[in-house]
Coordinates of C-alpha atoms and ligand atoms in Angstrom, one line a residue:
M1412 CA 46.7 137.0 142.9
S1413 CA 47.0 133.3 143.9
N1414 CA 46.9 130.8 141.1
V1415 CA 44.4 128.5 142.9
S1416 CA 40.9 129.4 143.8
P1417 CA 39.8 129.2 147.5
L1418 CA 37.9 126.0 146.8
Q1419 CA 40.9 124.4 145.1
K1420 CA 43.0 125.4 148.0
S1421 CA 40.6 123.9 150.5
R1422 CA 40.1 120.7 148.5
L1423 CA 43.9 120.1 148.2
S1424 CA 44.0 119.7 152.0
F1425 CA 40.9 117.4 152.2
K1426 CA 41.9 114.0 153.7
P1427 CA 40.0 111.1 152.2
V1428 CA 38.8 108.5 154.7
L1429 CA 40.1 105.1 153.8
P1430 CA 38.4 101.8 154.6
A1431 CA 39.6 100.9 158.1
V1432 CA 41.6 97.9 157.0
L1433 CA 43.7 100.0 154.6
K1434 CA 44.5 102.4 157.4
L1435 CA 46.3 99.6 159.3
P1436 CA 50.1 99.3 159.1
A1437 CA 51.0 97.2 156.1
S1438 CA 52.1 94.4 158.5
G1439 CA 48.5 94.1 159.7
I1440 CA 46.8 93.8 156.4
A1441 CA 46.1 90.2 155.3
L1442 CA 44.7 88.9 152.0
K1443 CA 41.5 86.8 152.1
K1444 CA 40.8 84.7 149.1
G1445 CA 37.3 83.6 147.9
R1446 CA 36.4 80.8 145.6
S1447 CA 37.9 80.5 142.1
S1448 CA 35.9 82.6 139.6
Q1449 CA 34.2 82.0 136.3
S1450 CA 33.6 84.6 133.5
V1451 CA 30.2 86.1 133.3
A1452 CA 29.5 84.2 130.1
D1453 CA 31.3 82.3 127.3
Q1454 CA 33.4 80.5 129.9
A1455 CA 35.0 78.0 127.6
A1456 CA 36.1 80.7 125.1
I1457 CA 37.4 83.1 127.8
K1458 CA 39.2 80.3 129.6
T1459 CA 41.0 79.3 126.4
L1460 CA 42.0 82.9 125.6
F1461 CA 43.2 83.6 129.2
P1462 CA 44.8 80.3 130.3
K1463 CA 47.1 82.0 132.9
T1464 CA 44.8 84.4 134.5
Y1465 CA 41.4 82.7 134.2
G1466 CA 39.6 81.4 137.4
Q1467 CA 41.5 83.4 140.0
P1468 CA 39.6 84.1 143.2
E1469 CA 38.0 87.3 144.4
V1470 CA 40.1 88.7 147.2
S1471 CA 39.6 91.2 150.0
F1472 CA 41.8 92.7 152.6
V1473 CA 41.2 91.9 156.3
K1474 CA 43.0 92.6 159.5
G1475 CA 45.6 89.9 160.1
K1476 CA 49.1 88.7 159.7
S1477 CA 50.3 90.2 156.4
S1478 CA 51.6 88.3 153.5
L1479 CA 52.1 91.6 151.5
S1480 CA 55.6 92.2 150.1
S1481 CA 57.3 95.3 151.4
K1482 CA 60.0 95.2 148.8
A1483 CA 60.8 98.5 147.2
Q1484 CA 59.2 98.6 143.8
K1485 CA 58.8 100.8 140.8
I1486 CA 55.2 101.0 139.6
G1487 CA 53.7 102.5 136.5
V1488 CA 50.3 104.1 136.2
V1489 CA 48.3 105.1 133.2
L1490 CA 45.0 107.0 132.9
S1491 CA 43.0 105.7 130.0
G1492 CA 39.9 107.0 128.1
G1493 CA 37.6 109.8 129.0
Q1494 CA 38.2 111.8 132.1
A1495 CA 36.2 110.9 135.3
P1496 CA 36.3 112.9 138.5
G1497 CA 38.6 111.3 141.1
G1498 CA 41.3 110.0 138.7
H1499 CA 43.9 112.1 140.6
N1500 CA 42.9 110.4 143.8
V1501 CA 43.4 107.0 142.4
V1502 CA 47.0 108.1 141.7
S1503 CA 47.4 109.7 145.2
G1504 CA 45.9 106.6 146.9
L1505 CA 48.3 104.4 144.9
F1506 CA 51.3 106.7 145.7
D1507 CA 50.5 106.8 149.4
G1508 CA 49.8 103.1 149.5
L1509 CA 53.2 102.3 147.8
K1510 CA 55.1 104.6 150.2
K1511 CA 53.3 103.0 153.1
L1512 CA 54.6 99.6 152.0
N1513 CA 58.1 100.9 151.4
K1514 CA 59.2 104.5 151.4
K1515 CA 61.7 103.7 148.6
S1516 CA 59.1 102.6 146.2
R1517 CA 58.6 104.9 143.2
L1518 CA 55.7 105.7 140.9
F1519 CA 55.9 106.6 137.2
G1520 CA 53.0 108.0 135.3
F1521 CA 52.8 107.2 131.6
L1522 CA 51.8 110.3 129.6
G1523 CA 48.8 110.7 127.4
G1524 CA 47.2 107.4 128.0
P1525 CA 48.3 103.8 126.9
S1526 CA 50.4 105.1 124.0
G1527 CA 52.7 106.6 126.7
I1528 CA 53.7 103.1 127.7
S1529 CA 54.4 101.8 124.2
E1530 CA 56.1 105.1 123.2
N1531 CA 58.0 105.4 126.5
K1532 CA 56.7 108.8 127.5
Y1533 CA 56.5 109.1 131.3
I1534 CA 57.3 111.2 134.3
E1535 CA 58.1 110.3 137.9
I1536 CA 55.2 111.1 140.2
T1537 CA 56.8 112.7 143.3
A1538 CA 55.3 113.8 146.6
A1539 CA 55.6 117.4 145.5
L1540 CA 53.7 116.7 142.2
I1541 CA 50.9 114.6 143.7
D1542 CA 50.3 117.2 146.4
K1543 CA 49.2 119.7 143.7
Y1544 CA 46.5 117.3 142.5
R1545 CA 44.9 115.7 145.6
N1546 CA 41.1 115.8 145.4
T1547 CA 41.1 117.7 142.1
G1548 CA 39.2 116.8 138.9
G1549 CA 40.6 116.1 135.5
F1550 CA 43.4 113.8 134.4
D1551 CA 45.9 116.6 133.7
I1552 CA 48.5 115.2 136.1
I1553 CA 49.7 112.8 133.3
G1554 CA 46.9 113.2 130.7
S1555 CA 44.9 110.5 129.1
G1556 CA 44.3 108.9 125.7
R1557 CA 42.3 106.3 123.9
T1558 CA 45.0 104.3 122.1
K1559 CA 44.2 100.6 122.2
L1560 CA 47.2 98.4 123.0
E1561 CA 46.5 95.2 121.1
S1562 CA 49.3 94.1 118.8
E1563 CA 52.2 91.9 119.7
E1564 CA 54.5 94.7 118.7
Q1565 CA 52.8 97.2 121.1
F1566 CA 53.0 94.6 123.9
Q1567 CA 56.7 94.0 123.3
A1568 CA 57.3 97.8 123.3
C1569 CA 55.5 98.1 126.6
E1570 CA 57.4 95.3 128.1
K1571 CA 60.7 96.6 126.9
N1572 CA 60.0 100.2 128.1
M1573 CA 58.8 99.1 131.5
K1574 CA 61.7 96.7 132.0
A1575 CA 64.2 99.3 131.0
L1576 CA 62.7 101.6 133.7
G1577 CA 62.7 98.7 136.2
I1578 CA 58.9 98.8 136.5
S1579 CA 57.5 95.6 138.0
A1580 CA 53.7 96.4 137.8
L1581 CA 51.3 98.6 135.9
V1582 CA 48.0 100.2 137.2
V1583 CA 45.5 100.9 134.4
V1584 CA 42.8 103.4 135.4
G1585 CA 40.1 102.9 132.8
G1586 CA 36.6 101.8 131.7
D1587 CA 35.5 98.5 130.3
D1588 CA 37.5 98.7 127.1
S1589 CA 40.7 99.8 128.9
N1590 CA 40.4 97.2 131.5
T1591 CA 39.8 94.6 128.8
N1592 CA 43.2 95.7 127.5
A1593 CA 44.6 95.4 131.0
A1594 CA 43.3 91.8 131.2
V1595 CA 44.9 91.0 127.8
L1596 CA 48.2 92.6 128.9
A1597 CA 48.2 90.8 132.2
E1598 CA 47.7 87.5 130.4
Y1599 CA 50.4 88.4 127.9
F1600 CA 52.9 89.1 130.7
A1601 CA 51.9 86.0 132.7
A1602 CA 52.2 83.8 129.6
K1603 CA 55.7 85.1 128.9
K1604 CA 56.6 84.6 132.5
S1605 CA 57.4 88.3 132.6
A1606 CA 57.2 89.4 136.2
I1607 CA 55.1 92.5 135.2
Q1608 CA 51.8 92.6 137.1
V1609 CA 48.7 94.5 135.8
V1610 CA 45.9 95.8 138.0
G1611 CA 43.0 98.0 137.0
A1612 CA 40.8 100.6 138.6
P1613 CA 37.1 101.0 137.5
K1614 CA 36.7 104.4 135.9
T1615 CA 34.0 106.0 133.9
I1616 CA 31.3 108.6 134.4
D1617 CA 29.1 106.4 132.2
G1618 CA 28.4 104.0 135.1
D1619 CA 28.5 101.0 132.9
L1620 CA 31.5 99.3 134.4
K1621 CA 29.6 97.6 137.2
N1622 CA 28.4 94.2 138.1
R1623 CA 27.7 92.1 141.2
Q1624 CA 31.2 92.7 142.4
I1625 CA 31.8 96.4 141.3
E1626 CA 29.0 98.5 142.8
T1627 CA 29.8 101.6 140.7
S1628 CA 32.6 103.1 138.6
F1629 CA 34.2 106.2 139.9
G1630 CA 33.2 109.5 138.5
F1631 CA 29.6 108.6 138.0
D1632 CA 28.6 110.1 141.4
T1633 CA 30.3 113.5 140.6
A1634 CA 29.3 113.8 137.0
T1635 CA 25.7 113.0 137.6
K1636 CA 25.6 115.6 140.4
V1637 CA 27.0 118.2 138.1
F1638 CA 24.6 117.4 135.3
S1639 CA 21.7 117.3 137.7
E1640 CA 22.6 120.7 139.1
L1641 CA 22.5 122.0 135.5
I1642 CA 19.2 120.2 134.7
G1643 CA 17.7 121.6 137.9
N1644 CA 18.8 125.1 136.9
V1645 CA 17.3 124.7 133.4
S1646 CA 14.0 123.4 135.0
R1647 CA 13.9 126.4 137.2
D1648 CA 14.4 128.6 134.1
C1649 CA 11.5 126.7 132.5
L1650 CA 9.2 127.5 135.4
S1651 CA 10.2 131.1 135.3
A1652 CA 10.2 131.8 131.5
K1653 CA 7.5 129.2 130.7
K1654 CA 8.5 129.2 127.0
Y1655 CA 11.1 126.6 126.1
W1656 CA 11.3 122.9 125.7
H1657 CA 14.9 121.9 126.6
F1658 CA 16.3 118.8 124.8
I1659 CA 19.3 117.7 126.9
K1660 CA 21.5 115.0 125.6
L1661 CA 23.5 113.4 128.4
M1662 CA 26.8 111.6 128.0
G1663 CA 27.0 108.0 128.9
R1664 CA 27.8 106.2 125.6
S1665 CA 25.5 103.1 125.1
A1666 CA 24.2 102.8 128.7
S1667 CA 21.5 105.1 130.0
H1668 CA 22.7 105.1 133.7
I1669 CA 23.5 108.8 133.6
A1670 CA 20.2 109.7 132.1
L1671 CA 18.3 107.5 134.6
E1672 CA 20.2 108.9 137.6
C1673 CA 19.7 112.5 136.4
G1674 CA 16.0 111.7 135.7
L1675 CA 15.6 110.4 139.3
K1676 CA 17.5 113.4 140.8
T1677 CA 15.6 116.1 138.9
Q1678 CA 12.3 114.5 137.9
A1679 CA 12.5 116.0 134.4
N1680 CA 9.3 115.7 132.3
V1681 CA 10.6 113.1 129.9
C1682 CA 13.6 110.9 130.4
L1683 CA 14.3 108.4 127.6
I1684 CA 16.0 105.2 128.5
S1685 CA 17.7 103.5 125.6
E1686 CA 17.5 100.0 127.1
E1687 CA 13.7 100.4 127.3
V1688 CA 13.5 101.6 123.7
A1689 CA 15.4 98.5 122.6
A1690 CA 13.3 96.2 124.8
K1691 CA 10.0 97.6 123.4
N1692 CA 11.4 97.7 119.9
Q1693 CA 10.4 101.3 119.7
T1694 CA 10.9 103.0 116.4
L1695 CA 12.2 106.6 116.0
D1696 CA 8.6 107.6 115.3
Q1697 CA 7.4 106.0 118.6
V1698 CA 10.1 107.7 120.6
T1699 CA 9.1 111.0 118.9
Q1700 CA 5.4 110.4 119.7
Q1701 CA 6.2 109.8 123.4
I1702 CA 7.8 113.3 123.6
A1703 CA 5.1 114.9 121.5
D1704 CA 2.4 113.4 123.8
S1705 CA 4.0 115.1 126.8
V1706 CA 4.3 118.4 124.9
V1707 CA 0.6 118.2 124.0
S1708 CA -0.7 117.2 127.4
R1709 CA 1.3 119.9 129.1
A1710 CA 0.2 122.5 126.5
A1711 CA -3.4 121.6 127.4
K1712 CA -2.6 122.9 130.9
G1713 CA -0.9 126.0 129.7
K1714 CA 2.6 124.6 130.2
N1715 CA 4.4 125.3 127.0
Y1716 CA 7.7 124.3 128.5
G1717 CA 9.5 121.2 129.6
V1718 CA 12.7 119.2 130.0
V1719 CA 13.6 116.1 128.0
L1720 CA 16.6 114.0 128.9
I1721 CA 18.2 112.0 126.1
P1722 CA 20.8 109.3 126.7
E1723 CA 23.8 109.9 124.4
G1724 CA 23.6 106.4 122.9
L1725 CA 19.9 106.4 122.1
V1726 CA 20.2 106.0 118.4
E1727 CA 22.1 102.8 118.8
F1728 CA 19.1 101.3 120.5
I1729 CA 16.4 102.3 118.1
P1730 CA 16.1 99.0 116.2
E1731 CA 16.2 100.3 112.7
I1732 CA 19.2 102.6 113.5
K1733 CA 20.9 99.9 115.5
A1734 CA 20.9 97.5 112.6
L1735 CA 22.1 100.3 110.4
I1736 CA 25.0 101.1 112.8
V1737 CA 26.0 97.4 113.0
E1738 CA 26.2 97.3 109.2
L1739 CA 28.1 100.6 109.0
N1740 CA 30.6 99.4 111.7
D1741 CA 31.4 96.2 109.8
M1742 CA 31.5 98.0 106.4
L1743 CA 33.8 100.8 107.7
A1744 CA 36.1 98.2 109.4
L1745 CA 36.4 96.1 106.3
E1746 CA 36.6 98.8 103.7
E1747 CA 38.5 101.4 105.8
T1748 CA 41.1 102.3 103.3
E1749 CA 38.8 102.8 100.4
F1750 CA 36.2 104.7 102.5
N1751 CA 38.9 107.0 104.1
S1752 CA 40.2 107.9 100.7
L1753 CA 36.9 109.5 99.8
E1754 CA 36.8 113.3 99.9
G1755 CA 33.9 115.1 101.6
S1756 CA 30.7 114.0 103.4
K1757 CA 28.6 113.7 100.3
A1758 CA 31.0 111.2 98.6
K1759 CA 31.1 109.1 101.9
I1760 CA 27.3 109.2 102.2
D1761 CA 26.9 108.0 98.6
Y1762 CA 29.5 105.3 99.1
V1763 CA 27.7 103.7 102.0
K1764 CA 24.2 104.1 100.4
A1765 CA 25.3 102.1 97.5
R1766 CA 26.4 99.2 99.8
L1767 CA 23.8 99.1 102.5
S1768 CA 21.0 96.5 102.7
L1769 CA 17.6 97.8 101.7
S1770 CA 16.3 98.1 105.2
S1771 CA 19.4 99.9 106.5
K1772 CA 19.3 102.2 103.5
T1773 CA 15.7 103.1 104.3
A1774 CA 16.7 103.9 107.8
F1775 CA 19.7 105.9 106.6
D1776 CA 17.6 107.9 104.1
S1777 CA 15.1 108.8 106.8
L1778 CA 17.8 110.7 108.7
P1779 CA 18.8 114.3 108.1
E1780 CA 22.0 114.7 106.1
E1781 CA 23.8 116.1 109.2
I1782 CA 23.1 113.0 111.2
Q1783 CA 24.0 110.8 108.3
G1784 CA 27.4 112.4 108.2
Q1785 CA 27.8 112.1 112.0
L1786 CA 27.1 108.4 111.8
L1787 CA 30.0 108.0 109.4
A1788 CA 32.5 109.9 111.5
D1789 CA 35.6 108.1 112.7
R1790 CA 35.0 105.1 115.1
D1791 CA 36.9 105.2 118.4
P1792 CA 39.9 103.0 118.7
H1793 CA 37.6 100.2 119.9
G1794 CA 35.5 100.3 116.8
N1795 CA 32.5 102.0 118.5
V1796 CA 30.5 104.8 116.9
Q1797 CA 31.3 108.1 118.8
V1798 CA 27.8 108.7 120.0
S1799 CA 28.9 112.0 121.7
R1800 CA 29.2 113.4 118.1
I1801 CA 25.7 112.4 117.1
E1802 CA 23.3 115.3 117.7
T1803 CA 20.4 113.2 118.8
E1804 CA 18.9 116.1 120.7
K1805 CA 18.6 118.0 117.5
L1806 CA 17.3 115.0 115.6
L1807 CA 14.5 114.6 118.1
M1808 CA 13.8 118.3 118.2
G1809 CA 13.3 118.0 114.4
T1810 CA 11.1 114.9 114.5
V1811 CA 8.9 116.2 117.4
S1812 CA 8.5 119.5 115.5
A1813 CA 7.4 117.6 112.4
K1814 CA 5.0 115.5 114.4
L1815 CA 3.4 118.5 116.1
A1816 CA 3.1 120.3 112.7
K1817 CA 1.3 117.2 111.3
W1818 CA -1.0 117.1 114.3
K1819 CA -1.7 120.8 113.9
N1820 CA -2.6 120.2 110.2
E1821 CA -4.9 117.4 111.2
G1822 CA -6.5 119.7 113.8
K1823 CA -5.4 117.4 116.7
S1824 CA -3.4 119.9 118.6
N1825 CA -2.2 123.5 118.6
A1826 CA 0.6 123.1 121.1
K1827 CA 3.2 125.9 121.1
F1828 CA 6.7 124.3 120.8
S1829 CA 9.9 126.2 121.1
P1830 CA 12.8 123.7 121.6
L1831 CA 16.4 124.4 122.6
P1832 CA 19.3 121.8 122.4
H1833 CA 21.9 121.1 125.1
F1834 CA 24.6 118.5 125.5
F1835 CA 26.0 117.9 129.0
G1836 CA 29.0 115.8 129.1
Y1837 CA 32.4 117.5 129.1
E1838 CA 30.9 119.9 131.8
G1839 CA 30.9 117.0 134.3
R1840 CA 33.8 114.8 133.3
A1841 CA 36.6 116.8 134.9
A1842 CA 34.7 118.3 137.8
N1843 CA 36.1 118.5 141.4
P1844 CA 35.3 115.0 142.7
S1845 CA 32.5 114.8 145.3
N1846 CA 33.4 113.6 148.8
F1847 CA 32.2 110.2 147.7
D1848 CA 34.5 110.1 144.6
S1849 CA 37.4 111.5 146.5
N1850 CA 37.1 108.7 149.1
Y1851 CA 36.3 106.0 146.6
C1852 CA 39.2 106.8 144.3
Y1853 CA 41.7 107.1 147.1
A1854 CA 40.5 103.7 148.4
L1855 CA 40.8 102.2 144.9
G1856 CA 44.4 103.5 144.5
S1857 CA 45.3 102.2 147.9
A1858 CA 43.7 98.8 147.2
A1859 CA 45.6 98.6 143.9
A1860 CA 48.9 99.1 145.8
M1861 CA 48.0 96.3 148.2
L1862 CA 46.9 94.0 145.3
L1863 CA 50.3 94.5 143.7
A1864 CA 52.1 93.9 147.1
A1865 CA 50.1 90.6 147.3
G1866 CA 51.7 89.6 144.0
L1867 CA 48.4 89.6 142.1
T1868 CA 47.9 90.3 138.4
G1869 CA 44.8 90.6 136.2
Y1870 CA 42.6 92.2 138.9
L1871 CA 40.4 95.2 139.2
A1872 CA 40.8 97.1 142.5
S1873 CA 37.5 97.2 144.4
A1874 CA 35.7 98.8 147.4
R1875 CA 32.3 97.5 148.4
G1876 CA 29.5 98.4 150.8
L1877 CA 29.5 101.9 149.3
L1878 CA 26.3 103.1 151.0
K1879 CA 28.2 102.9 154.3
P1880 CA 30.7 105.4 155.5
S1881 CA 34.0 104.9 153.6
S1882 CA 35.7 103.7 156.8
K1883 CA 33.5 100.6 156.7
W1884 CA 34.0 99.7 153.0
I1885 CA 35.5 96.3 152.1
A1886 CA 38.6 96.8 150.0
G1887 CA 39.9 94.1 147.7
G1888 CA 40.2 92.9 144.1
I1889 CA 38.1 91.2 141.4
P1890 CA 39.6 89.1 138.7
L1891 CA 39.2 90.9 135.4
T1892 CA 38.3 87.7 133.5
M1893 CA 35.3 87.3 135.8
M1894 CA 33.6 90.2 134.1
M1895 CA 34.3 89.1 130.5
N1896 CA 32.2 87.7 127.7
M1897 CA 32.6 87.5 123.9
E1898 CA 31.3 90.4 121.8
R1899 CA 31.5 91.5 118.2
R1900 CA 34.0 94.3 117.7
H1901 CA 35.5 95.6 114.4
G1902 CA 33.6 92.8 112.7
Q1903 CA 35.1 90.0 114.9
E1904 CA 34.2 88.1 118.1
K1905 CA 36.4 89.5 120.9
P1906 CA 36.7 88.9 124.6
V1907 CA 35.6 92.0 126.4
I1908 CA 34.5 93.1 129.8
R1909 CA 30.7 93.1 129.7
K1910 CA 29.1 96.6 129.7
A1911 CA 26.4 97.0 132.3
L1912 CA 23.3 98.5 130.7
V1913 CA 20.3 99.7 132.7
E1914 CA 18.3 96.7 133.9
L1915 CA 14.6 97.2 133.4
E1916 CA 13.8 94.7 136.1
A1917 CA 16.0 96.5 138.7
K1918 CA 14.7 99.0 141.3
P1919 CA 16.1 102.3 139.9
F1920 CA 14.3 101.8 136.6
K1921 CA 11.2 100.5 138.2
F1922 CA 11.0 103.4 140.6
F1923 CA 11.4 105.8 137.7
A1924 CA 8.8 104.0 135.6
A1925 CA 6.3 104.2 138.5
H1926 CA 6.6 108.0 138.7
R1927 CA 7.4 109.2 135.2
D1928 CA 3.8 109.8 134.2
L1929 CA 3.2 112.2 136.9
W1930 CA 6.6 114.0 136.2
S1931 CA 5.7 114.2 132.6
K1932 CA 2.3 115.9 133.0
E1933 CA 2.9 118.1 136.1
D1934 CA 5.8 120.2 137.4
H1935 CA 7.5 118.0 139.9
Y1936 CA 11.0 119.3 139.3
L1937 CA 13.7 118.8 141.9
F1938 CA 16.6 121.3 142.1
P1939 CA 19.6 119.4 143.4
G1940 CA 22.0 122.4 143.4
A1941 CA 25.8 122.3 143.5
I1942 CA 27.9 119.6 145.0
Q1943 CA 28.4 120.2 148.7
Y1944 CA 31.8 119.4 150.3
W1945 CA 30.9 120.5 153.9
G1946 CA 27.8 120.6 156.0
P1947 CA 25.4 117.9 157.1
S1948 CA 26.1 114.4 155.8
E1949 CA 22.7 114.2 154.2
V1950 CA 23.9 116.9 151.7
A1951 CA 27.7 116.5 151.6
D1952 CA 27.7 112.7 151.4
I1953 CA 24.5 112.1 149.4
P1954 CA 24.8 108.8 147.4
T1955 CA 23.5 108.4 143.9
E1956 CA 19.8 107.5 143.6
T1957 CA 20.9 104.5 141.6
L1958 CA 23.1 103.1 144.4
K1959 CA 20.4 103.8 147.0
L1960 CA 17.7 102.1 145.0
E1961 CA 19.9 99.2 144.0
K1962 CA 20.7 98.4 147.6
Ligands
LIG699 P1 35.1 106.4 129.0 O1 34.2 105.3 128.5 O2 36.5 106.3 128.4 O3 35.1 106.6 130.4 O4 34.5 107.8 128.4 C1 33.3 108.2 128.7 C2 32.8 109.3 127.8 O5 32.8 110.5 128.5 C3 31.5 109.0 127.2 O6 30.4 109.3 128.0 C4 31.5 109.7 125.9 O7 30.8 109.1 124.9 C5 33.0 109.7 125.5 O8 33.7 109.6 126.7 C6 33.4 110.9 124.7 O9 34.7 110.7 124.3 P2 35.8 111.8 123.8 O10 36.4 112.2 125.1 O11 36.7 111.0 123.0 O12 35.0 112.8 123.1

């Protein structure tokens, strides 16, 4: 028996279509520079922290006389953070781009994420190796990790290891936090007059690394297609069995882009948007009421079933829980050693209860013990609560059940309610990339190779005009500092790439808001089905609803 499935075999031979300019011989690719840039906010602070890399211009590649270096180079690449479909194509696009510039150039992959650089764990990425991973999902070619590189010692170790290998540039494939690290590293190397360049690629299924210059992060397209297929299947099951309410938590960390995209694609009965909850200052009770209202109004029509989509980060946006989390984050950062020395969940819960402000203690006390424990679980290396570990779907199943029981006692409703929890996240993160993500990632990798050949550092590779066929995309680079602002992390103000949350004034949310009442009361489910790789363009190249509506 073969060790690859027929689909795997076929995807390995798929040839991504590059933006036309990147298909030209390297001697015909010129660099076009825009105006000097400004950070998205806190300009003075960011400029002071990034004196060498602040203010660089946006750049794009155009047909013309090349100023790209074709010197043979050794380049490092690292995959950072959560998996996102298409990561392997960033590596293959980078590999092919480097070889196009000079056949003698070599690519090294640091193993297991950023710690691979500081700990000197790497492999050489050869043609034979990359050919096994083209157009495949996952990050398994070199693995990934969430170690944050931030100390002077780590930077020195990275520099020493890369110099020993003869590496002149590093490509960081990561989300907002990892690319913030990339910006800091680029500045560090530039300030030390070290010749090591750093370029990033915008990765994350969460869709929150986007802005006026970056239209979407890679992986969002595929992951939301996988989740929407599953949600569509669950909705069809609802229509058939007519007996369950499915509470589906969807990955996405703080931002609700994934929930909104899946809501638009499947027209589920309820789709919560954390950013709206925050804007309306909705309490947990009000969020509960919104779902319970849908249960009751559907029950009145004999529909004792439904689908609720819950963004992973919801709890961080419910005002009383948000304030609680901010307090907990600061407390756990400042009192880390003492807190970590406590044995068992009960001792930890008692410890924080004794130290919380009155309002946060009230919010904490209102939560079931399981959720309390989840809120105290380890922070990620960037100091964030790991929202994937908080079972918000179960929390809401409980609060909705309680509200319906209360209404029953009061004689207000007798709705049948049988809820089931789901969490879709890991199911979509390592999926075979869609045609869009295959092309997008390959273009990003290729653009990264050209940015390095142009001698640039502190940039994020970009491809724009994404609703057009990939041959028409504009490839280039965006200065990392342009996307930065100051935010509170680990109890301190830090320069970070600004996370893009769902904008309530933008078209995707407005379209959703205009239709959700109907979707809540009636059965207007859509069944997107599995990702298609062949067939008519309207099914094989279907863009995200978010991108379509935004444009
Ligand atoms: P990135 O931000 O690194 O792309 O990760 C995205 C994500 O999939 C989130 O949606 C989720 O909250 C988190 O990773 C889960 O992290 P882990 O893999 O550590 O469980």
